Short mmCIF file of C-alpha atoms in Angstrom, two decimals:
data_model
loop_
_atom_site.label_atom_id
_atom_site.label_comp_id
_atom_site.label_asym_id
_atom_site.label_seq_id
_atom_site.Cartn_x
_atom_site.Cartn_y
_atom_site.Cartn_z
CA MET A 1406 -73.75 -39.54 145.78
CA ALA A 1407 -73.55 -42.81 146.88
CA MET A 1408 -76.85 -44.80 147.20
CA THR A 1409 -77.75 -48.08 148.39
CA GLN A 1410 -80.80 -49.64 146.50
CA THR A 1411 -83.01 -51.92 147.59
CA ALA A 1412 -85.70 -52.66 144.75
CA ALA A 1413 -85.22 -52.38 140.76
CA ARG A 1414 -86.57 -49.12 139.75
CA PRO A 1415 -90.22 -49.25 138.31
CA GLY A 1416 -90.30 -50.04 134.54
CA PRO A 1417 -93.49 -48.62 132.00
CA SER A 1418 -94.83 -52.46 133.06
CA TRP A 1419 -95.07 -52.65 136.49
CA GLY A 1420 -98.53 -53.18 137.91
CA ILE A 1421 -100.28 -53.31 141.54
CA ALA A 1422 -97.87 -56.07 142.57
CA GLU A 1423 -94.74 -54.23 142.05
CA ARG A 1424 -96.24 -51.04 143.29
CA ASN A 1425 -97.38 -52.47 146.44
CA GLU A 1426 -93.84 -53.74 146.81
CA SER A 1427 -92.48 -50.21 146.37
CA LYS A 1428 -94.76 -48.98 148.96
CA ALA A 1429 -93.81 -51.98 151.66
CA ILE A 1430 -90.05 -50.80 150.96
CA TYR A 1431 -91.20 -46.67 151.66
CA GLU A 1432 -93.29 -47.69 154.74
CA ARG A 1433 -90.49 -49.59 155.69
CA LEU A 1434 -87.45 -46.89 155.55
CA ARG A 1435 -89.74 -43.71 156.25
CA SER A 1436 -89.42 -43.72 160.03
CA MET A 1437 -85.39 -43.63 159.36
CA HIS A 1438 -85.75 -40.98 156.80
CA GLN A 1439 -87.77 -38.69 158.92
CA ALA A 1440 -85.48 -39.05 162.04
CA VAL A 1441 -82.25 -38.24 159.57
CA LEU A 1442 -84.81 -34.71 158.56
CA GLN A 1443 -85.70 -34.16 161.81
CA ASP A 1444 -82.05 -34.05 163.06
CA LEU A 1445 -80.87 -32.04 159.83
CA VAL A 1446 -83.57 -29.60 160.79
CA ARG A 1447 -82.52 -29.32 164.40
CA LYS A 1448 -79.00 -28.16 163.25
CA ILE A 1449 -79.98 -25.81 160.74
CA ARG A 1450 -82.80 -24.50 163.14
CA LEU A 1451 -79.52 -23.87 165.63
CA LEU A 1452 -77.10 -22.78 163.49
CA LEU A 1453 -79.68 -19.49 162.35
CA GLU A 1454 -80.87 -18.63 165.69
CA GLU A 1455 -76.83 -18.10 166.48
CA SER A 1456 -76.67 -16.09 163.67
CA GLY A 1457 -79.50 -13.66 164.48
CA GLN A 1458 -81.95 -15.48 162.43
CA SER A 1459 -85.40 -16.84 163.06
CA PRO A 1460 -87.24 -18.19 160.14
CA SER A 1461 -90.17 -20.06 160.06
CA ILE A 1462 -88.83 -23.64 159.06
CA LYS A 1463 -91.45 -26.59 157.53
CA PHE A 1464 -90.02 -29.76 156.76
CA ARG A 1465 -91.47 -33.27 154.94
CA VAL A 1466 -90.53 -36.81 153.67
CA LYS A 1467 -92.26 -36.75 150.12
CA ARG A 1468 -95.37 -38.85 150.48
CA PHE A 1469 -95.42 -42.02 149.00
CA ASP A 1470 -97.58 -41.34 146.25
CA GLY A 1471 -95.31 -38.33 144.75
CA TYR A 1472 -92.54 -40.21 145.42
CA PHE A 1473 -93.86 -43.47 143.10
CA GLU A 1474 -95.47 -40.93 140.47
CA LYS A 1475 -91.67 -39.62 140.00
CA LEU A 1476 -90.31 -42.77 139.68
CA LEU A 1477 -93.09 -43.39 137.00
CA LYS A 1478 -92.15 -40.17 135.38
CA LEU A 1479 -88.30 -41.24 135.52
CA SER A 1480 -88.75 -44.66 133.94
CA ARG A 1481 -90.68 -42.99 131.01
CA LYS A 1482 -87.78 -40.85 130.27
CA GLY A 1483 -85.98 -43.73 130.31
CA GLY A 1484 -84.39 -44.10 133.23
CA GLY A 1485 -80.44 -42.97 133.13
CA HIS A 1486 -78.43 -41.80 136.09
CA SER A 1487 -81.74 -39.32 136.90
CA LEU A 1488 -82.52 -39.76 140.63
CA ILE A 1489 -85.16 -37.94 142.37
CA THR A 1490 -83.26 -35.39 144.65
CA ASP A 1491 -86.66 -33.80 146.91
CA LEU A 1492 -87.70 -37.11 148.93
CA LEU A 1493 -86.14 -35.15 151.78
CA GLY A 1494 -87.32 -31.35 151.72
CA ILE A 1495 -86.97 -28.43 154.26
CA ARG A 1496 -88.49 -25.27 153.22
CA ILE A 1497 -87.62 -22.14 154.98
CA VAL A 1498 -89.84 -19.00 155.07
CA CYS A 1499 -88.43 -15.41 155.42
CA PRO A 1500 -90.36 -12.10 156.18
CA PHE A 1501 -87.61 -10.05 154.23
CA LEU A 1502 -85.75 -10.50 150.52
CA GLU A 1503 -82.71 -9.67 152.44
CA ASP A 1504 -83.14 -12.71 154.98
CA VAL A 1505 -83.42 -15.15 152.23
CA GLU A 1506 -79.69 -13.88 150.34
CA THR A 1507 -78.47 -13.86 154.48
CA ILE A 1508 -79.86 -17.55 154.98
CA GLU A 1509 -78.47 -18.74 151.82
CA ALA A 1510 -75.06 -17.26 152.57
CA ILE A 1511 -75.35 -18.95 156.13
CA LEU A 1512 -76.32 -22.02 154.69
CA ALA A 1513 -73.62 -22.20 152.22
CA GLU A 1514 -70.89 -21.58 154.48
CA HIS A 1515 -71.87 -24.40 156.91
CA PHE A 1516 -72.71 -27.19 154.47
CA PRO A 1517 -71.44 -28.49 150.96
CA VAL A 1518 -73.72 -27.10 148.76
CA VAL A 1519 -74.07 -29.27 145.85
CA GLU A 1520 -76.38 -27.64 143.75
CA ILE A 1521 -78.27 -23.97 143.84
CA GLU A 1522 -81.39 -23.32 141.63
CA HIS A 1523 -83.36 -19.66 141.37
CA LYS A 1524 -86.92 -20.90 140.04
CA GLY A 1525 -88.76 -18.22 138.64
CA ALA A 1526 -85.80 -16.23 138.04
CA ARG A 1527 -86.01 -16.03 134.27
CA ASN A 1528 -89.86 -15.76 133.92
CA SER A 1529 -90.76 -12.52 131.76
CA PHE A 1530 -93.13 -10.08 132.87
CA ARG A 1531 -95.74 -12.07 131.33
CA GLU A 1532 -95.04 -15.29 132.73
CA PHE A 1533 -96.92 -16.40 136.25
CA GLY A 1534 -95.13 -19.03 138.88
CA TYR A 1535 -93.50 -19.12 141.82
CA VAL A 1536 -89.78 -17.34 142.42
CA SER A 1537 -88.19 -19.56 145.10
CA LEU A 1538 -84.09 -20.47 145.87
CA HIS A 1539 -83.77 -24.03 146.02
CA LEU A 1540 -80.40 -25.47 147.60
CA LEU A 1541 -79.21 -29.31 147.64
CA ILE A 1542 -77.10 -30.33 150.44
CA PRO A 1543 -75.89 -34.02 151.18
CA VAL A 1544 -76.86 -35.65 154.09
CA GLU A 1545 -74.20 -37.28 155.87
CA SER A 1546 -76.07 -38.44 159.07
CA GLU A 1547 -74.33 -41.85 160.17
CA ASP A 1548 -78.08 -43.12 160.81
CA PHE A 1549 -78.94 -42.87 156.77
CA VAL A 1550 -77.67 -46.20 155.98
CA GLU A 1551 -80.56 -46.99 153.29
CA VAL A 1552 -82.15 -44.89 150.38
CA LEU A 1553 -85.54 -45.33 148.86
CA PRO A 1554 -85.01 -46.97 145.57
CA GLY A 1555 -84.39 -43.73 142.53
CA CYS A 1556 -83.06 -41.14 145.17
CA GLU A 1557 -80.34 -39.57 145.99
CA LYS A 1558 -78.87 -39.08 149.96
CA VAL A 1559 -79.67 -35.39 149.63
CA CYS A 1560 -82.10 -32.72 151.15
CA GLU A 1561 -83.85 -30.32 148.99
CA ILE A 1562 -83.74 -26.77 151.15
CA GLN A 1563 -86.40 -24.15 149.83
CA LEU A 1564 -86.01 -20.19 150.75
CA ARG A 1565 -89.08 -18.18 149.90
CA THR A 1566 -90.16 -15.04 151.61
CA ILE A 1567 -93.42 -15.25 153.09
CA LEU A 1568 -95.23 -13.64 150.00
CA GLN A 1569 -93.34 -16.39 147.95
CA ASP A 1570 -94.69 -19.07 149.90
CA ALA A 1571 -97.96 -18.10 149.73
CA TRP A 1572 -98.12 -17.70 146.14
CA ALA A 1573 -96.31 -20.83 145.61
CA GLU A 1574 -99.12 -22.82 147.74
CA VAL A 1575 -101.91 -21.46 145.74
CA GLU A 1576 -99.84 -21.54 142.37
CA HIS A 1577 -99.30 -25.72 143.52
CA GLU A 1578 -102.96 -26.07 144.47
CA LEU A 1579 -104.39 -24.14 141.10
CA ILE A 1580 -101.52 -25.27 138.51
CA TYR A 1581 -99.38 -28.38 139.37
CA LYS A 1582 -102.04 -30.36 141.45
CA SER A 1583 -104.92 -29.42 138.71
CA ASP A 1584 -106.03 -31.51 135.77
CA ILE A 1585 -107.43 -28.43 134.13
CA THR A 1586 -105.50 -25.92 132.54
CA LEU A 1587 -106.37 -22.41 132.80
CA PRO A 1588 -109.20 -21.25 130.52
CA ASN A 1589 -108.10 -18.40 128.72
CA GLU A 1590 -105.16 -15.98 128.21
CA LEU A 1591 -107.02 -13.38 130.56
CA ILE A 1592 -107.07 -15.89 133.43
CA LYS A 1593 -103.39 -15.83 132.95
CA ARG A 1594 -102.73 -12.45 132.71
CA LYS A 1595 -104.37 -11.83 135.75
CA LEU A 1596 -102.67 -14.48 137.42
CA ALA A 1597 -99.40 -12.92 136.06
CA ALA A 1598 -100.27 -9.25 137.70
CA LEU A 1599 -100.72 -10.77 140.86
CA ASN A 1600 -97.51 -12.26 141.15
CA ALA A 1601 -96.03 -9.50 139.68
CA ASN A 1602 -97.72 -7.43 142.77
CA LEU A 1603 -96.72 -9.80 145.28
CA THR A 1604 -92.87 -9.53 144.35
CA LEU A 1605 -93.02 -5.79 144.27
CA SER A 1606 -94.99 -5.80 147.42
CA ASP A 1607 -91.45 -7.77 148.78
CA LEU A 1608 -89.29 -5.35 147.06
CA ILE A 1609 -91.15 -2.52 149.10
CA PHE A 1610 -90.94 -4.13 152.29
CA GLN A 1611 -87.49 -4.58 151.92
CA GLU A 1612 -86.95 -0.92 151.08
CA ILE A 1613 -89.34 0.48 154.20
CA ARG A 1614 -86.84 -2.05 156.26
CA ASP A 1615 -83.76 -0.60 154.79
CA HIS A 1616 -84.91 3.14 155.38
CA GLN A 1617 -86.30 2.37 159.09
CA ARG A 1618 -82.53 0.75 159.45
CA GLU A 1619 -81.29 3.91 158.23
CA ILE A 1620 -83.42 5.95 160.38
CA ARG A 1621 -82.11 4.44 163.86
CA GLU A 1622 -78.38 4.54 162.51
CA GLN A 1623 -78.67 7.90 161.97
CA ASP A 1624 -80.45 8.65 165.35
CA ARG A 1625 -77.93 6.96 166.93
CA CYS A 1626 -75.22 8.50 165.48
CA ARG A 1627 -77.15 11.84 165.94
CA ARG A 1628 -77.45 11.15 170.05
CA GLU A 1629 -73.72 10.16 170.52
CA ARG A 1630 -72.80 13.69 168.66
CA LEU A 1631 -75.49 15.52 171.16
CA ASP A 1632 -73.99 14.06 173.94
CA ALA A 1633 -70.83 14.32 172.54
CA CYS A 1634 -71.27 18.24 172.06
CA ALA A 1635 -72.70 18.27 176.19
CA ASN A 1636 -69.94 16.64 177.42
CA GLY A 1637 -67.50 18.93 175.52
CA THR A 1638 -65.62 15.78 173.64
CA LEU A 1639 -66.18 17.08 169.83
CA PRO A 1640 -63.44 19.27 168.50
CA PRO A 1641 -64.98 22.73 167.93
CA HIS A 1642 -65.67 22.47 163.84
CA PHE A 1643 -67.64 19.19 165.09
CA ARG A 1644 -69.49 21.14 167.41
CA GLN A 1645 -70.21 24.31 165.00
CA LYS A 1646 -71.36 21.47 162.41
CA PHE A 1647 -74.03 19.65 165.04
CA GLU A 1648 -74.97 22.24 167.83
CA LEU A 1649 -78.17 24.51 167.12
CA PRO A 1650 -77.30 27.76 165.65
CA THR A 1651 -75.89 30.58 168.02
CA GLU A 1652 -79.03 32.78 167.21
CA LEU A 1653 -81.39 30.34 168.04
CA ALA A 1654 -80.42 30.22 171.61
CA SER A 1655 -81.26 33.55 172.23
CA LEU A 1656 -84.88 33.53 170.76
CA THR A 1657 -85.91 30.06 172.64
CA GLY A 1658 -83.49 28.94 175.41
CA GLN A 1659 -80.58 26.54 174.31
CA ARG A 1660 -81.27 24.24 177.09
CA ARG A 1661 -84.91 23.87 176.50
CA LEU A 1662 -84.44 23.36 172.93
CA ASP A 1663 -81.47 20.54 173.63
CA LYS A 1664 -83.79 18.89 176.07
CA LEU A 1665 -86.49 18.71 173.97
CA MET A 1666 -84.21 17.55 170.72
CA LEU A 1667 -82.65 14.90 173.06
CA GLU A 1668 -86.20 13.58 174.11
CA ALA A 1669 -87.37 13.40 170.79
CA HIS A 1670 -84.31 11.60 169.34
CA ASN A 1671 -84.18 8.61 171.91
CA ALA A 1672 -87.63 8.28 171.80
CA HIS A 1673 -87.27 7.82 168.18
CA GLY A 1674 -84.43 5.87 168.42
CA GLN A 1675 -86.18 3.21 170.60
CA GLY A 1676 -88.83 2.81 168.35
CA ASP A 1677 -91.59 5.03 170.21
CA MET A 1678 -92.76 7.09 167.32
CA GLU A 1679 -95.85 8.37 168.88
CA GLY A 1680 -93.28 10.03 171.46
CA ALA A 1681 -90.93 11.31 169.15
CA ILE A 1682 -94.04 12.53 167.03
CA THR A 1683 -94.85 14.74 170.40
CA PHE A 1684 -91.94 15.79 171.39
CA TYR A 1685 -91.35 17.30 167.54
CA SER A 1686 -94.58 18.99 167.53
CA ARG A 1687 -93.67 20.29 170.92
CA ILE A 1688 -90.12 21.81 169.16
CA LEU A 1689 -92.21 23.23 166.41
CA ARG A 1690 -94.44 25.14 168.58
CA LEU A 1691 -91.03 27.25 169.42
CA LYS A 1692 -89.77 30.22 167.61
CA LEU A 1693 -87.23 28.25 165.28
CA ASN A 1694 -85.04 29.35 161.98
CA GLU A 1695 -86.06 28.07 158.59
CA THR A 1696 -82.86 25.71 158.31
CA VAL A 1697 -83.66 24.34 161.64
CA ARG A 1698 -87.76 24.10 161.01
CA SER A 1699 -87.14 22.21 157.78
CA LEU A 1700 -84.78 19.50 159.94
CA ILE A 1701 -87.86 18.89 162.52
CA TYR A 1702 -90.26 18.63 159.99
CA ASN A 1703 -88.21 15.90 158.13
CA HIS A 1704 -87.85 13.87 161.44
CA ARG A 1705 -91.23 13.88 162.25
CA GLY A 1706 -92.07 12.91 158.76
CA MET A 1707 -89.86 9.47 159.34
CA ALA A 1708 -91.70 9.43 162.69
CA TYR A 1709 -95.02 9.20 161.15
CA PHE A 1710 -93.83 7.38 158.20
CA GLY A 1711 -92.81 4.87 160.60
CA ILE A 1712 -96.14 4.45 162.23
CA ALA A 1713 -97.56 4.10 158.30
CA ASP A 1714 -99.18 7.58 158.26
CA TYR A 1715 -98.12 8.17 154.68
CA LEU A 1716 -100.10 10.83 154.34
CA GLN A 1717 -99.01 13.00 157.23
CA SER A 1718 -95.34 11.89 156.59
CA ILE A 1719 -95.59 13.43 152.86
CA ARG A 1720 -97.18 16.48 154.08
CA ASP A 1721 -94.32 17.07 156.89
CA PHE A 1722 -91.38 16.54 154.60
CA SER A 1723 -93.55 19.22 152.21
CA ARG A 1724 -93.03 21.09 154.81
CA ALA A 1725 -89.92 20.28 155.36
CA ILE A 1726 -88.86 21.47 151.37
CA PHE A 1727 -90.87 24.72 151.90
CA PHE A 1728 -88.77 25.72 154.43
CA ASP A 1729 -85.32 24.31 152.72
CA GLU A 1730 -85.79 23.34 148.80
CA SER A 1731 -81.78 22.27 148.64
CA ASN A 1732 -82.55 19.19 151.28
CA VAL A 1733 -82.45 16.38 149.05
CA ARG A 1734 -83.18 14.30 152.02
CA CYS A 1735 -86.74 15.35 152.36
CA TYR A 1736 -86.97 15.03 148.42
CA ASN A 1737 -85.86 11.36 148.82
CA ASN A 1738 -88.47 10.85 152.07
CA ARG A 1739 -91.45 12.10 150.27
CA ALA A 1740 -90.55 10.01 147.05
CA LEU A 1741 -90.41 7.17 148.98
CA ALA A 1742 -93.69 7.80 150.88
CA PHE A 1743 -95.31 8.43 147.64
CA ARG A 1744 -93.84 4.78 146.05
CA VAL A 1745 -95.56 3.16 149.26
CA ILE A 1746 -98.77 4.55 148.29
CA HIS A 1747 -98.24 4.08 144.51
CA SER A 1748 -98.03 7.70 143.64
CA LEU A 1749 -95.43 6.39 141.61
CA ASP A 1750 -95.50 9.74 139.03
CA LYS A 1751 -95.02 11.88 142.18
CA SER A 1752 -92.16 9.55 143.55
CA LEU A 1753 -90.71 10.06 140.19
CA ALA A 1754 -90.78 14.16 139.92
CA ASP A 1755 -89.03 13.52 143.64
CA TYR A 1756 -86.20 11.91 142.69
CA ASP A 1757 -85.42 13.83 139.89
CA ARG A 1758 -85.67 17.04 141.87
CA SER A 1759 -83.42 15.45 144.40
CA LEU A 1760 -80.66 14.64 141.70
CA ALA A 1761 -80.68 17.60 140.24
CA ILE A 1762 -79.62 19.31 143.78
CA ASN A 1763 -76.78 16.95 144.11
CA PRO A 1764 -76.54 14.62 141.10
CA ASN A 1765 -73.67 12.73 143.38
CA GLN A 1766 -75.76 10.72 145.71
CA VAL A 1767 -76.47 7.03 146.35
CA ASP A 1768 -79.73 7.64 147.79
CA GLY A 1769 -81.31 9.57 144.83
CA TYR A 1770 -80.19 6.95 142.51
CA TRP A 1771 -80.79 4.06 144.03
CA GLY A 1772 -84.62 5.57 145.07
CA ARG A 1773 -85.27 6.83 141.49
CA ALA A 1774 -84.39 2.92 140.28
CA GLN A 1775 -86.95 1.29 142.44
CA THR A 1776 -89.42 3.85 141.40
CA CYS A 1777 -88.68 2.94 137.90
CA TYR A 1778 -88.60 -0.75 138.39
CA ALA A 1779 -92.47 -0.57 139.56
CA MET A 1780 -92.87 1.55 136.95
CA HIS A 1781 -91.54 -0.94 134.47
CA LEU A 1782 -88.96 1.65 132.94
CA TYR A 1783 -86.69 -0.74 133.31
CA THR A 1784 -83.86 1.06 130.77
CA GLN A 1785 -84.30 4.03 133.36
CA ALA A 1786 -83.91 1.48 136.40
CA HIS A 1787 -80.98 -0.21 134.74
CA ALA A 1788 -78.91 2.82 134.53
CA ASP A 1789 -80.13 4.53 137.89
CA CYS A 1790 -78.62 1.13 139.29
CA GLU A 1791 -75.13 1.76 137.35
CA SER A 1792 -74.76 5.32 138.58
CA ALA A 1793 -75.34 4.36 142.13
CA LEU A 1794 -72.68 1.52 141.47
CA ASN A 1795 -70.57 4.30 140.01
CA ILE A 1796 -70.72 5.91 143.62
CA ASP A 1797 -70.31 3.27 145.47
CA PRO A 1798 -69.41 -0.46 144.00
CA GLU A 1799 -70.65 -2.39 147.15
CA PHE A 1800 -73.88 -0.75 147.36
CA GLN A 1801 -75.47 -4.54 147.27
CA PRO A 1802 -78.95 -3.41 147.05
CA ALA A 1803 -78.36 -2.36 143.94
CA ARG A 1804 -76.73 -5.43 142.16
CA SER A 1805 -79.37 -7.50 143.42
CA LEU A 1806 -81.94 -4.95 141.47
CA LEU A 1807 -79.59 -4.94 138.48
CA ALA A 1808 -79.84 -9.05 138.61
CA ARG A 1809 -83.95 -8.66 138.35
CA ILE A 1810 -83.66 -6.05 135.56
CA ASN A 1811 -81.32 -8.03 133.71
CA SER A 1812 -83.72 -11.14 133.77
CA GLN A 1813 -86.81 -8.83 133.04
CA MET A 1814 -84.85 -7.17 129.92
CA PHE A 1815 -82.93 -9.79 128.40
#
């Protein structure tokens, strides 16, 4: 990287006068550095908004004390060609793990990334420390005519989830900025456990988001099929698959049932879970055959899951299984709800039942892999990720979890 030096790098013998000289240079150039950084932040924010992303973005020019301390550290190490790369810093904080990967891809597409570092990715489960994705991008602004001595014309961008960022802030205060070492191994283990819980929470949040997205997509497809049935546009074999059984119409009245189903699906698809629950409950008061009753209990369970009433969702998934023991989706849904409330043994048992019924399903292996990972059963989680990828080689969530498992095992 091209660099303009305005003063020599400090040596071990530098004193107050040299420090004051460096500070004067810092103060002279700081406003230019700040303007360049603000312009880069505006470009990144606009780029992400155009891509449908709206994360929290923080930025800063490194304070003089931190800058000068790094200069001294480089001097004590013998100088060489090492340069400070985090004078300009941007932190992008996202709600979900998936967003971190998405934004990384967006930045890599639009900026010439010169370095990517996954901090904390190699930590074992006994270690603590924040997890963060760091990218270095060159700053090409014409206004960036002079850089502080010892620094490179780059900006460090940190990508984190909200929980990773919260941990990093606390860890920075307790460990990095403190001149007091941790008192004993017990405290270290407690910190490691807290960090592991935050990491697990990120995984669960992402899983819930994936599940909600799947439900919305299923509901959208279901509404399209119901509309097509009503308009007579589906071929006969599709109508037979998606319409309710003919014997049901004679018991309840096809029109009434169709109307309630459409209202329930519309409410569910629009995110009105309370409304969907009301309609599903009205349907369950009708006289239904066991297959349809199982279907409705499963749908209502998903609606309860959507409003975080996990115990009620488990009760509904259990009723769905009672009326149709062969429905693997009900087992998978109940297993997910058990995992969210940390009943991991029950979650694992449900995924085992689901896969015993149908061993050729990505959802079952993927769900069991996550439960095994939460239980620290890394070998089984690894095998289940590979089984999911054997069925669907493009299933990216399994690849991501597999990489995390490998960092734990090896």
